[in-house]
Amino acid sequence: MRAELPTEIQQQLAGYGIQHYGEIELREELEARIQTYTLFKLADWPARRWKCRYRLMMGEGMYDAQSVPEAYARGLLAILQSPDKSASTQETGETH
């Protein structure tokens, strides 16, 4: 069974000009903005406990999701919504 990206997340991404919500497209959008992240697929017991199947970790952030595209989307939104863009540029090594 394939989980669709929640409508609320699609609307938020659309506000940033992101219109493609597939796993590959969202991963590429995320990787264009951050150099490192870790995506975990949780085992059955932690998935039941935390009510999520995937966990994305970026820097100090942790984003729980039901699907891989949702995990990438949540991480991407965290970067895009960050008032301090220096957090994402530090991880990519970019300077202003």
mmCIF file of C-alpha atoms in Angstrom:
data_model
loop_
_atom_site.group_PDB
_atom_site.id
_atom_site.type_symbol
_atom_site.label_atom_id
_atom_site.label_comp_id
_atom_site.label_asym_id
_atom_site.label_seq_id
_atom_site.Cartn_x
_atom_site.Cartn_y
_atom_site.Cartn_z
ATOM 1 C CA MET A 1 0.000 0.000 0.000
ATOM 2 C CA ARG A 2 1.347 3.402 -0.997
ATOM 3 C CA ALA A 3 0.649 6.355 1.274
ATOM 4 C CA GLU A 4 -0.167 9.625 -0.408
ATOM 5 C CA LEU A 5 1.339 12.863 0.815
ATOM 6 C CA PRO A 6 -1.155 14.645 3.109
ATOM 7 C CA THR A 7 -2.992 17.526 1.405
ATOM 8 C CA GLU A 8 -1.812 20.002 4.048
ATOM 9 C CA ILE A 9 1.828 19.224 3.253
ATOM 10 C CA GLN A 10 1.179 19.447 -0.505
ATOM 11 C CA GLN A 11 -0.353 22.900 -0.021
ATOM 12 C CA GLN A 12 2.594 24.087 2.061
ATOM 13 C CA LEU A 13 5.086 22.835 -0.519
ATOM 14 C CA ALA A 14 3.082 24.468 -3.320
ATOM 15 C CA GLY A 15 3.518 27.774 -1.481
ATOM 16 C CA TYR A 16 7.253 27.392 -2.110
ATOM 17 C CA GLY A 17 6.774 26.481 -5.754
ATOM 18 C CA ILE A 18 7.201 22.730 -5.306
ATOM 19 C CA GLN A 19 4.573 20.923 -7.375
ATOM 20 C CA HIS A 20 5.922 17.357 -7.640
ATOM 21 C CA TYR A 21 5.360 15.160 -4.597
ATOM 22 C CA GLY A 22 6.979 11.874 -5.540
ATOM 23 C CA GLU A 23 9.734 10.290 -3.484
ATOM 24 C CA ILE A 24 12.485 11.022 -5.998
ATOM 25 C CA GLU A 25 11.468 14.634 -6.650
ATOM 26 C CA LEU A 26 11.188 15.426 -2.937
ATOM 27 C CA ARG A 27 14.529 13.745 -2.181
ATOM 28 C CA GLU A 28 16.215 15.789 -4.903
ATOM 29 C CA GLU A 29 14.657 19.013 -3.564
ATOM 30 C CA LEU A 30 15.880 18.155 -0.068
ATOM 31 C CA GLU A 31 19.383 17.221 -1.236
ATOM 32 C CA ALA A 32 19.638 20.487 -3.167
ATOM 33 C CA ARG A 33 19.278 22.325 0.147
ATOM 34 C CA ILE A 34 21.097 20.159 2.669
ATOM 35 C CA GLN A 35 24.152 17.973 2.429
ATOM 36 C CA THR A 36 23.445 15.392 5.128
ATOM 37 C CA TYR A 37 20.432 13.632 6.551
ATOM 38 C CA THR A 38 19.575 10.161 7.792
ATOM 39 C CA LEU A 39 16.339 8.336 7.014
ATOM 40 C CA PHE A 40 15.325 5.394 9.197
ATOM 41 C CA LYS A 41 12.643 2.824 8.542
ATOM 42 C CA LEU A 42 11.419 1.897 11.986
ATOM 43 C CA ALA A 43 10.864 -1.660 13.155
ATOM 44 C CA ASP A 44 7.323 -2.706 14.059
ATOM 45 C CA TRP A 45 7.409 -2.006 17.807
ATOM 46 C CA PRO A 46 8.842 1.544 17.590
ATOM 47 C CA ALA A 47 6.495 2.282 14.689
ATOM 48 C CA ARG A 48 3.535 1.362 16.888
ATOM 49 C CA ARG A 49 4.921 3.290 19.849
ATOM 50 C CA TRP A 50 5.694 6.487 17.939
ATOM 51 C CA LYS A 51 2.863 6.082 15.396
ATOM 52 C CA CYS A 52 5.145 6.548 12.404
ATOM 53 C CA ARG A 53 6.988 4.285 9.997
ATOM 54 C CA TYR A 54 9.906 6.533 9.037
ATOM 55 C CA ARG A 55 12.077 9.035 10.861
ATOM 56 C CA LEU A 56 14.223 11.640 9.098
ATOM 57 C CA MET A 57 17.049 13.211 11.067
ATOM 58 C CA MET A 58 18.751 16.424 9.922
ATOM 59 C CA GLY A 59 21.066 18.301 12.215
ATOM 60 C CA GLU A 60 19.142 18.693 15.453
ATOM 61 C CA GLY A 61 15.750 18.073 13.820
ATOM 62 C CA MET A 62 13.783 14.848 13.811
ATOM 63 C CA TYR A 63 10.748 14.395 11.515
ATOM 64 C CA ASP A 64 8.349 11.457 11.780
ATOM 65 C CA ALA A 65 6.277 10.280 8.829
ATOM 66 C CA GLN A 66 4.136 7.455 7.474
ATOM 67 C CA SER A 67 5.958 7.291 4.120
ATOM 68 C CA VAL A 68 9.327 8.141 2.631
ATOM 69 C CA PRO A 69 7.940 11.042 0.531
ATOM 70 C CA GLU A 70 6.273 12.461 3.636
ATOM 71 C CA ALA A 71 9.553 12.256 5.568
ATOM 72 C CA TYR A 72 11.395 14.110 2.790
ATOM 73 C CA ALA A 73 8.578 16.667 2.568
ATOM 74 C CA ARG A 74 8.626 17.333 6.327
ATOM 75 C CA GLY A 75 12.385 17.834 6.284
ATOM 76 C CA LEU A 76 12.146 20.070 3.241
ATOM 77 C CA LEU A 77 9.428 22.185 4.858
ATOM 78 C CA ALA A 78 11.551 22.536 7.990
ATOM 79 C CA ILE A 79 14.359 23.991 5.882
ATOM 80 C CA LEU A 80 12.076 26.229 3.830
ATOM 81 C CA GLN A 81 10.180 27.534 6.860
ATOM 82 C CA SER A 82 13.299 28.150 8.931
ATOM 83 C CA PRO A 83 13.558 31.851 9.785
ATOM 84 C CA ASP A 84 17.322 31.389 10.097
ATOM 85 C CA LYS A 85 18.509 30.085 6.722
ATOM 86 C CA SER A 86 22.072 29.881 8.050
ATOM 87 C CA ALA A 87 21.253 26.514 9.665
ATOM 88 C CA SER A 88 20.763 24.891 6.259
ATOM 89 C CA THR A 89 23.655 26.706 4.619
ATOM 90 C CA GLN A 90 26.033 25.675 7.415
ATOM 91 C CA GLU A 91 25.339 22.030 6.710
ATOM 92 C CA THR A 92 25.901 22.439 2.978
ATOM 93 C CA GLY A 93 29.045 24.483 3.509
ATOM 94 C CA GLU A 94 27.690 27.461 1.573
ATOM 95 C CA THR A 95 28.451 31.011 2.621
ATOM 96 C CA HIS A 96 26.696 34.296 1.978
#
